[in-house]
Tab-separated table of C-alpha atoms in Angstrom:
chain	number	residue	atom	x	y	z
A	1	MET	CA	25.313	21.706	24.633
A	2	SER	CA	27.495	20.574	27.538
A	3	LYS	CA	27.688	17.033	28.869
A	4	SER	CA	25.985	18.069	32.104
A	5	SER	CA	23.110	19.664	30.166
A	6	ILE	CA	22.598	16.506	28.132
A	7	LYS	CA	22.522	14.382	31.272
A	8	ALA	CA	20.097	16.811	32.922
A	9	ALA	CA	17.756	16.556	29.930
A	10	LEU	CA	18.046	12.756	29.917
A	11	LEU	CA	17.281	12.641	33.630
A	12	GLN	CA	14.166	14.714	33.037
A	13	VAL	CA	12.996	12.381	30.242
A	14	HIS	CA	13.865	9.328	32.328
A	15	SER	CA	11.932	10.659	35.331
A	16	VAL	CA	8.817	11.768	33.448
A	17	ILE	CA	8.441	8.530	31.470
A	18	GLY	CA	9.145	6.487	34.589
A	19	LEU	CA	6.527	8.293	36.674
A	20	VAL	CA	3.876	7.908	33.974
A	21	LEU	CA	4.483	4.242	33.157
A	22	ALA	CA	6.045	2.760	36.303
A	23	LEU	CA	2.827	1.171	37.554
A	24	LEU	CA	2.003	-0.232	34.098
A	25	TRP	CA	5.460	-1.809	33.807
A	26	ALA	CA	5.078	-3.314	37.263
A	27	VAL	CA	1.762	-4.933	36.273
A	28	VAL	CA	3.195	-6.302	33.019
A	29	GLY	CA	6.321	-7.548	34.782
A	30	VAL	CA	4.557	-9.335	37.631
A	31	SER	CA	1.999	-10.905	35.276
A	32	GLY	CA	4.800	-12.094	32.980
A	33	ALA	CA	6.662	-13.603	35.919
A	34	THR	CA	3.487	-15.396	36.985
A	35	MET	CA	3.230	-17.113	33.581
A	36	ALA	CA	6.902	-18.114	33.381
A	37	PHE	CA	6.355	-21.695	34.540
A	38	GLU	CA	2.696	-22.030	33.594
A	39	ASP	CA	3.174	-25.324	31.749
A	40	GLU	CA	5.032	-26.906	34.647
A	41	ILE	CA	2.457	-25.699	37.170
A	42	GLN	CA	-0.416	-26.971	35.042
A	43	ALA	CA	1.257	-30.359	34.610
A	44	ALA	CA	1.827	-30.708	38.350
A	45	LEU	CA	-1.689	-29.673	39.375
A	46	ASN	CA	-3.528	-31.639	36.677
A	47	ARG	CA	-1.531	-34.836	36.521
A	48	ASP	CA	-4.597	-36.859	37.499
A	49	ILE	CA	-6.546	-35.787	34.391
A	50	MET	CA	-3.668	-35.340	31.931
A	51	ARG	CA	-2.500	-38.949	32.211
A	52	VAL	CA	-4.257	-42.267	31.549
A	53	ASP	CA	-3.239	-45.904	31.717
A	54	ALA	CA	-1.744	-47.140	28.453
A	55	SER	CA	-3.858	-49.747	26.698
A	56	ALA	CA	-3.514	-52.134	23.799
A	57	ALA	CA	-6.891	-50.949	22.527
A	58	ARG	CA	-7.150	-48.685	19.505
A	59	ARG	CA	-7.119	-44.993	20.294
A	60	LEU	CA	-10.152	-43.118	19.020
A	61	THR	CA	-9.935	-40.658	16.144
A	62	PRO	CA	-10.591	-36.945	16.774
A	63	ASP	CA	-14.125	-37.124	15.385
A	64	GLU	CA	-14.939	-40.177	17.509
A	65	LEU	CA	-13.653	-38.429	20.613
A	66	VAL	CA	-15.696	-35.295	19.919
A	67	ALA	CA	-18.831	-37.344	19.217
A	68	ARG	CA	-18.522	-39.245	22.509
A	69	LEU	CA	-17.833	-36.040	24.408
A	70	GLN	CA	-20.932	-34.372	23.003
A	71	THR	CA	-23.067	-37.230	24.351
A	72	ALA	CA	-21.761	-36.440	27.850
A	73	GLY	CA	-23.058	-32.854	27.782
A	74	ALA	CA	-23.505	-29.649	25.819
A	75	PHE	CA	-19.990	-28.207	25.583
A	76	GLY	CA	-20.459	-26.025	22.521
A	77	LYS	CA	-18.493	-25.906	19.286
A	78	VAL	CA	-15.066	-27.527	19.353
A	79	SER	CA	-12.259	-25.156	18.335
A	80	ALA	CA	-9.133	-27.268	18.867
A	81	VAL	CA	-8.010	-30.798	19.659
A	82	THR	CA	-4.585	-31.714	21.043
A	83	MET	CA	-3.423	-35.271	20.343
A	84	ALA	CA	-0.199	-36.913	21.527
A	85	SER	CA	1.844	-39.930	20.460
A	86	ASP	CA	2.427	-40.831	24.112
A	87	PRO	CA	-0.009	-43.682	24.919
A	88	THR	CA	-0.439	-42.341	28.472
A	89	ALA	CA	-1.354	-38.780	27.439
A	90	ALA	CA	-4.967	-37.675	27.560
A	91	VAL	CA	-6.519	-35.704	24.688
A	92	ARG	CA	-7.298	-32.043	25.306
A	93	ILE	CA	-10.304	-30.453	23.628
A	94	ARG	CA	-10.912	-26.696	23.544
A	95	PHE	CA	-14.130	-24.897	22.668
A	96	ALA	CA	-15.063	-21.772	20.732
A	97	ARG	CA	-16.380	-18.642	22.390
A	98	SER	CA	-20.083	-18.438	23.044
A	99	GLU	CA	-22.311	-15.707	21.647
A	100	GLY	CA	-21.657	-13.744	24.821
A	101	GLY	CA	-17.902	-13.791	24.194
A	102	THR	CA	-17.000	-16.216	26.978
A	103	ARG	CA	-14.948	-19.329	26.320
A	104	PRO	CA	-15.842	-22.565	28.161
A	105	SER	CA	-13.042	-24.339	30.003
A	106	SER	CA	-11.202	-26.963	27.995
A	107	VAL	CA	-11.507	-30.630	28.969
A	108	TYR	CA	-9.323	-33.717	28.944
A	109	VAL	CA	-10.742	-36.993	27.646
A	110	ASP	CA	-9.500	-40.567	27.647
A	111	PRO	CA	-8.131	-41.352	24.151
A	112	TYR	CA	-9.249	-44.995	24.372
A	113	ASN	CA	-12.908	-44.622	25.368
A	114	GLY	CA	-13.683	-40.903	25.198
A	115	HIS	CA	-14.591	-40.659	28.890
A	116	LEU	CA	-14.521	-37.133	30.288
A	117	LEU	CA	-11.626	-36.726	32.729
A	118	GLY	CA	-12.217	-33.117	33.777
A	119	SER	CA	-11.192	-29.512	33.201
A	120	PRO	CA	-7.671	-28.336	34.080
A	121	ARG	CA	-7.230	-26.418	37.309
A	122	THR	CA	-5.883	-22.845	37.114
A	123	GLU	CA	-6.748	-22.588	33.391
A	124	ASP	CA	-9.061	-19.611	33.930
A	125	PHE	CA	-6.542	-17.990	36.270
A	126	PHE	CA	-3.701	-18.128	33.744
A	127	ALA	CA	-6.042	-17.024	30.949
A	128	THR	CA	-6.858	-13.896	32.974
A	129	VAL	CA	-3.187	-13.255	33.782
A	130	ARG	CA	-2.344	-13.596	30.077
A	131	LYS	CA	-5.000	-11.041	29.138
A	132	LEU	CA	-3.645	-8.711	31.812
A	133	HIS	CA	-0.087	-9.109	30.528
A	134	ARG	CA	-0.939	-8.620	26.870
A	135	TRP	CA	-3.947	-6.317	26.853
A	136	LEU	CA	-4.339	-5.012	30.446
A	137	LEU	CA	-7.800	-6.629	30.613
A	138	LEU	CA	-9.144	-3.852	28.388
A	139	PRO	CA	-12.154	-4.531	26.102
A	140	GLY	CA	-11.456	-6.005	22.696
A	141	ASP	CA	-8.513	-8.147	23.802
A	142	GLY	CA	-6.015	-8.247	20.915
A	143	ASN	CA	-8.215	-5.983	18.777
A	144	GLY	CA	-8.633	-3.317	21.465
A	145	TYR	CA	-6.512	-0.469	22.820
A	146	GLY	CA	-4.677	-2.626	25.339
A	147	ARG	CA	-2.433	-4.101	22.687
A	148	LYS	CA	-1.330	-0.642	21.520
A	149	ILE	CA	-0.788	0.584	25.069
A	150	THR	CA	1.511	-2.297	25.981
A	151	GLY	CA	3.352	-1.770	22.692
A	152	ALA	CA	3.880	1.916	23.441
A	153	ALA	CA	5.037	0.971	26.938
A	154	ALA	CA	7.611	-1.419	25.420
A	155	ILE	CA	8.993	1.379	23.216
A	156	CYS	CA	9.205	3.684	26.228
A	157	LEU	CA	10.962	0.951	28.190
A	158	ILE	CA	13.667	0.820	25.531
A	159	VAL	CA	14.084	4.598	25.876
A	160	MET	CA	14.323	4.177	29.652
A	161	LEU	CA	16.978	1.475	29.359
A	162	ILE	CA	19.161	3.554	27.032
A	163	SER	CA	18.775	6.762	29.022
A	164	GLY	CA	19.387	4.948	32.304
A	165	LEU	CA	22.576	3.404	30.943
A	166	VAL	CA	23.885	6.797	29.831
A	167	LEU	CA	22.943	8.448	33.131
A	168	ARG	CA	24.811	5.939	35.257
A	169	TRP	CA	27.893	5.623	33.013
A	170	PRO	CA	30.675	5.757	35.639
A	171	HIS	CA	34.087	7.405	35.404
A	172	ARG	CA	35.748	3.992	35.694
A	173	ALA	CA	33.578	2.297	33.095
A	174	ARG	CA	35.814	-0.774	32.901
A	175	SER	CA	35.339	-1.627	36.568
A	176	ALA	CA	32.938	-4.561	36.942
A	177	LYS	CA	32.552	-3.735	40.639
A	178	ILE	CA	31.163	-0.276	39.873
A	179	TRP	CA	28.721	-1.663	37.317
A	180	LEU	CA	27.500	-4.767	39.129
A	181	LYS	CA	27.920	-4.423	42.912
A	182	PRO	CA	25.321	-2.413	44.862
A	183	ASN	CA	26.525	-0.480	47.877
A	184	LEU	CA	24.352	-1.890	50.649
A	185	ALA	CA	26.184	0.143	53.296
A	186	LEU	CA	24.411	3.274	52.127
A	187	ARG	CA	21.152	4.495	53.574
A	188	GLY	CA	18.253	6.544	52.280
A	189	ARG	CA	18.628	8.200	48.915
A	190	GLY	CA	22.092	6.709	48.300
A	191	LEU	CA	20.834	3.159	48.816
A	192	HIS	CA	17.816	3.755	46.597
A	193	ARG	CA	20.042	5.091	43.818
A	194	SER	CA	22.471	2.188	44.134
A	195	LEU	CA	19.721	-0.434	43.985
A	196	HIS	CA	17.947	1.321	41.116
A	197	ALA	CA	21.113	1.707	39.031
A	198	VAL	CA	22.990	-1.533	39.733
A	199	ILE	CA	20.053	-3.939	39.643
A	200	GLY	CA	18.830	-2.068	36.592
A	201	THR	CA	22.156	-2.923	34.959
A	202	TRP	CA	21.708	-6.588	35.880
A	203	VAL	CA	18.316	-6.867	34.205
A	204	LEU	CA	18.940	-4.466	31.303
A	205	PRO	CA	19.717	-7.229	28.732
A	206	VAL	CA	16.603	-9.175	29.759
A	207	TYR	CA	14.338	-6.122	29.592
A	208	LEU	CA	15.782	-5.141	26.219
A	209	VAL	CA	15.098	-8.616	24.797
A	210	THR	CA	11.563	-8.770	26.187
A	211	ALA	CA	10.736	-5.287	24.901
A	212	LEU	CA	12.097	-5.904	21.395
A	213	THR	CA	10.348	-9.276	21.057
A	214	GLY	CA	7.147	-8.105	22.718
A	215	LEU	CA	6.697	-5.421	20.067
A	216	THR	CA	6.004	-8.135	17.470
A	217	TYR	CA	2.706	-8.817	19.260
A	218	SER	CA	1.663	-5.153	19.365
A	219	TYR	CA	2.449	-3.680	15.949
A	220	GLU	CA	2.032	-5.294	12.553
A	221	TRP	CA	4.529	-2.864	11.002
A	222	TYR	CA	7.176	-4.012	13.460
A	223	LYS	CA	6.460	-7.682	12.761
A	224	ALA	CA	6.529	-7.042	9.011
A	225	GLY	CA	9.844	-5.221	9.351
A	226	ALA	CA	11.356	-8.099	11.317
A	227	SER	CA	10.141	-10.548	8.660
A	228	TRP	CA	11.623	-8.409	5.881
A	229	LEU	CA	14.939	-8.296	7.711
A	230	LEU	CA	15.251	-11.953	8.765
A	231	ALA	CA	13.118	-14.085	6.438
A	232	ARG	CA	13.309	-15.029	2.784
A	233	PRO	CA	10.675	-13.328	0.588
A	234	SER	CA	9.168	-16.699	-0.272
A	235	ALA	CA	8.796	-17.605	3.388
A	236	THR	CA	7.218	-14.249	4.193
A	237	ALA	CA	4.724	-14.674	1.359
A	238	ALA	CA	3.885	-18.196	2.552
A	239	THR	CA	2.769	-16.901	5.937
A	240	MET	CA	0.362	-14.494	4.226
A	241	GLN	CA	-1.472	-17.088	2.149
A	242	PRO	CA	-5.119	-16.386	1.436
A	243	LYS	CA	-7.661	-18.868	2.697
A	244	ALA	CA	-8.065	-21.878	0.476
A	245	PRO	CA	-11.273	-21.840	-1.591
A	246	ARG	CA	-14.007	-24.106	-0.350
A	247	PRO	CA	-14.877	-27.076	-2.527
A	248	ALA	CA	-18.196	-26.794	-4.344
A	249	ASP	CA	-19.551	-29.989	-2.756
A	250	ALA	CA	-18.785	-28.627	0.714
A	251	ALA	CA	-20.642	-25.390	-0.035
A	252	LYS	CA	-23.682	-27.364	-1.240
A	253	ALA	CA	-23.573	-29.549	1.845
A	254	ASP	CA	-23.576	-26.497	4.102
A	255	ALA	CA	-26.445	-24.962	2.211
A	256	GLY	CA	-28.532	-28.096	2.643
A	257	ALA	CA	-27.493	-29.305	6.092
A	258	GLY	CA	-26.990	-26.004	7.905
A	259	ALA	CA	-24.301	-25.627	10.544
A	260	LYS	CA	-22.958	-29.148	10.411
A	261	PRO	CA	-19.846	-29.657	12.569
A	262	LEU	CA	-16.631	-29.890	10.589
A	263	GLY	CA	-15.028	-33.323	10.817
A	264	VAL	CA	-11.249	-33.572	11.095
A	265	ASP	CA	-10.564	-37.283	10.649
A	266	ARG	CA	-9.335	-36.706	7.095
A	267	VAL	CA	-7.076	-33.974	8.411
A	268	TRP	CA	-5.689	-36.365	11.004
A	269	SER	CA	-5.073	-39.082	8.398
A	270	THR	CA	-3.234	-36.674	6.093
A	271	PHE	CA	-1.176	-35.376	8.985
A	272	LEU	CA	-0.124	-38.897	10.020
A	273	GLU	CA	0.892	-39.598	6.417
A	274	GLN	CA	3.144	-36.538	6.565
A	275	GLN	CA	4.606	-37.029	10.029
A	276	GLY	CA	4.276	-40.719	10.761
A	277	ASP	CA	5.518	-41.452	14.268
A	278	ARG	CA	7.882	-38.455	14.344
A	279	TYR	CA	5.432	-36.159	16.121
A	280	GLY	CA	5.169	-35.949	19.889
A	281	ARG	CA	2.159	-33.662	20.136
A	282	ALA	CA	-0.202	-32.179	17.565
A	283	LEU	CA	-2.716	-29.346	17.891
A	284	LEU	CA	-5.566	-29.288	15.376
A	285	THR	CA	-7.183	-25.836	15.219
A	286	LEU	CA	-10.499	-25.610	13.395
A	287	PRO	CA	-11.400	-22.523	11.337
A	288	ALA	CA	-13.406	-19.929	13.231
A	289	GLY	CA	-15.772	-19.228	10.334
A	290	THR	CA	-17.189	-21.374	7.546
A	291	GLY	CA	-13.851	-22.366	6.038
A	292	THR	CA	-12.659	-25.946	5.779
A	293	VAL	CA	-8.883	-25.573	6.146
A	294	VAL	CA	-7.589	-26.819	9.495
A	295	ARG	CA	-4.249	-25.677	10.904
A	296	VAL	CA	-2.144	-28.425	12.474
A	297	ARG	CA	0.843	-27.564	14.644
A	298	SER	CA	3.201	-30.422	15.386
A	299	TRP	CA	5.945	-30.663	18.009
A	300	PRO	CA	8.588	-33.410	17.920
A	301	ARG	CA	9.063	-35.881	20.734
A	302	GLY	CA	10.832	-34.438	23.743
A	303	SER	CA	10.576	-30.845	22.483
A	304	SER	CA	10.747	-28.231	25.245
A	305	LEU	CA	10.319	-25.204	22.971
A	306	ASP	CA	6.816	-24.067	22.117
A	307	THR	CA	7.816	-22.426	18.849
A	308	ALA	CA	10.079	-25.165	17.411
A	309	ARG	CA	7.250	-26.794	15.502
A	310	ASP	CA	6.064	-27.788	12.052
A	311	GLU	CA	2.830	-26.345	10.739
A	312	PHE	CA	0.429	-27.795	8.183
A	313	ARG	CA	-2.785	-26.547	6.631
A	314	ILE	CA	-5.078	-29.345	5.503
A	315	ASP	CA	-8.524	-29.222	3.919
A	316	ALA	CA	-10.937	-31.117	6.170
A	317	VAL	CA	-13.322	-32.048	3.353
A	318	THR	CA	-10.856	-33.486	0.837
A	319	GLY	CA	-7.886	-34.237	3.089
A	320	ARG	CA	-5.673	-32.254	0.705
A	321	LEU	CA	-2.457	-30.793	2.086
A	322	VAL	CA	-2.715	-27.060	1.382
A	323	SER	CA	0.675	-26.020	2.776
A	324	ALA	CA	3.498	-27.266	4.976
A	325	ASP	CA	5.889	-25.103	6.997
A	326	ILE	CA	8.713	-27.311	8.303
A	327	TYR	CA	10.875	-25.906	11.091
A	328	ALA	CA	13.974	-27.833	9.962
A	329	ASP	CA	13.793	-26.137	6.542
A	330	LYS	CA	13.890	-22.609	7.964
A	331	THR	CA	16.945	-20.395	7.749
A	332	PHE	CA	18.584	-19.065	10.926
A	333	GLY	CA	16.696	-15.786	10.636
A	334	GLU	CA	13.391	-17.552	10.083
A	335	ARG	CA	14.015	-19.707	13.149
A	336	ILE	CA	14.537	-16.544	15.174
A	337	LEU	CA	11.194	-15.233	13.922
A	338	ALA	CA	9.507	-18.544	14.696
A	339	SER	CA	11.008	-18.576	18.199
A	340	VAL	CA	10.012	-15.051	19.230
A	341	LEU	CA	7.796	-16.285	22.074
A	342	ASP	CA	10.472	-18.602	23.465
A	343	ILE	CA	13.016	-15.778	23.239
A	344	HIS	CA	10.570	-13.367	24.877
A	345	ARG	CA	10.188	-15.554	27.969
A	346	GLY	CA	13.733	-16.938	28.089
A	347	ALA	CA	12.669	-20.501	27.251
A	348	ILE	CA	15.161	-20.554	24.373
A	349	LEU	CA	17.826	-21.054	27.099
A	350	GLY	CA	15.955	-23.854	28.845
A	351	TRP	CA	14.581	-23.700	32.376
A	352	PRO	CA	17.555	-21.615	33.638
A	353	GLY	CA	16.688	-18.953	31.070
A	354	LYS	CA	13.023	-19.035	32.086
A	355	LEU	CA	14.067	-18.632	35.721
A	356	VAL	CA	16.311	-15.648	34.959
A	357	PHE	CA	13.612	-13.932	32.890
A	358	MET	CA	11.012	-14.649	35.579
A	359	LEU	CA	13.158	-13.103	38.325
A	360	ALA	CA	13.925	-10.076	36.151
A	361	ALA	CA	10.220	-9.545	35.442
A	362	ALA	CA	9.361	-9.946	39.127
A	363	LEU	CA	11.893	-7.208	39.980
A	364	MET	CA	10.025	-4.591	37.966
A	365	PRO	CA	8.117	-3.239	41.028
A	366	LEU	CA	11.503	-2.540	42.653
A	367	PHE	CA	12.217	0.101	40.008
A	368	THR	CA	8.738	1.552	40.491
A	369	VAL	CA	9.363	2.038	44.217
A	370	THR	CA	12.990	3.187	44.071
A	371	GLY	CA	12.316	5.460	41.098
A	372	LEU	CA	9.443	7.149	42.947
A	373	LEU	CA	11.561	7.555	46.111
A	374	LEU	CA	14.397	9.092	44.093
A	375	TYR	CA	12.014	11.514	42.398
A	376	LEU	CA	10.516	12.619	45.716
A	377	SER	CA	14.002	12.942	47.175
A	378	ARG	CA	15.123	15.210	44.304
A	379	ARG	CA	12.075	17.422	44.728
A	380	ARG	CA	12.722	17.749	48.446
A	381	HIS	CA	16.383	18.496	47.808
A	382	ARG	CA	15.541	21.241	45.298
A	383	ARG	CA	13.020	22.772	47.675
A	384	LEU	CA	15.553	22.918	50.511
A	385	ALA	CA	18.238	24.314	48.186
A	386	ARG	CA	16.145	27.321	47.162
A	387	PRO	CA	17.188	30.575	48.844
A	388	PRO	CA	14.674	31.880	51.395
A	389	VAL	CA	12.355	34.594	50.146
A	390	ALA	CA	12.894	37.871	51.995
A	391	THR	CA	9.840	39.304	53.718
A	392	LEU	CA	9.217	42.983	54.386
A	393	VAL	CA	8.463	44.003	57.949
A	394	PRO	CA	6.352	47.203	58.372
A	395	GLY	CA	8.301	50.128	59.761
A	396	GLU	CA	11.717	49.018	58.433
């Protein structure tokens, strides 16, 4: 097969996949760009409820805070509590989904007196954008078809990136100008091709990283393969621990008292014994079912990375430490696995990386438009290049 035939076949594959998935990629890209600085936007818009005046008074324990909150209204079952070592930081409390599948807005409370400070603005908006980005707002969320569709789209994006790179490989491949400088003097089809190819080269590394990391959220086999490749067998097994058995006294208590809320003060005490004053922020996530093991994620002071955290599992009834996963003890490969989300959104490079990834994601609609214009232009060119069909005139 000749070189021109291979490129013609690649162009056909590139065009077909692009036409089918261009709109989907644009939606995923724009929604991802919208979430790039979510934390900063939330902090700016909700400063009045996220901060309190520091006090010499004792800060309330998680159970005391939940108890005082419940007296202020019916908020439903608590699913998570975020505590901070900063004396001016409010406590955030999240709630479990209702029977109808909806999740109430989280609230911030004063850590010194338990007073309700309010619900964060834009929380519902970003929650919807996140569902759109991950699952396309399809039913079932992470357990529905949306997760598989976005995963398949990520695989196709990798094919598009490779095929696009081969198709535009110039004769003077070592010339940075050819690779990186669009020809803005062109008009029409030439300009569209230049923008599509050159800007596509700019963002190719970013798109490749986001596609490869995004697949870990779509396919278990891909995540398992990455763990096999990068993590120690012992570390991989630790992440797949079965749920800790419930103590017999806890089972009897449930049988006699019914759906009694699970207290987490013992969890908090055990966590403080482990971390002391080294933690900056801690998220206590209660079990969704009838279990008693609470997951505690801990971020150090001044940490800007969401995934650079320690993780503990502590039994809420006995206060026993079930397991501890310390970030500092991880190997380089395991840190890569732990930091997949920060790599996916560019946060691993700080705010400049987040900005670059945001701009690249926001440019995705450009390829949708220019790709469609190029396709229509090729069709028109082929139609004009066809020889005219001779017509028979009666009597000739």
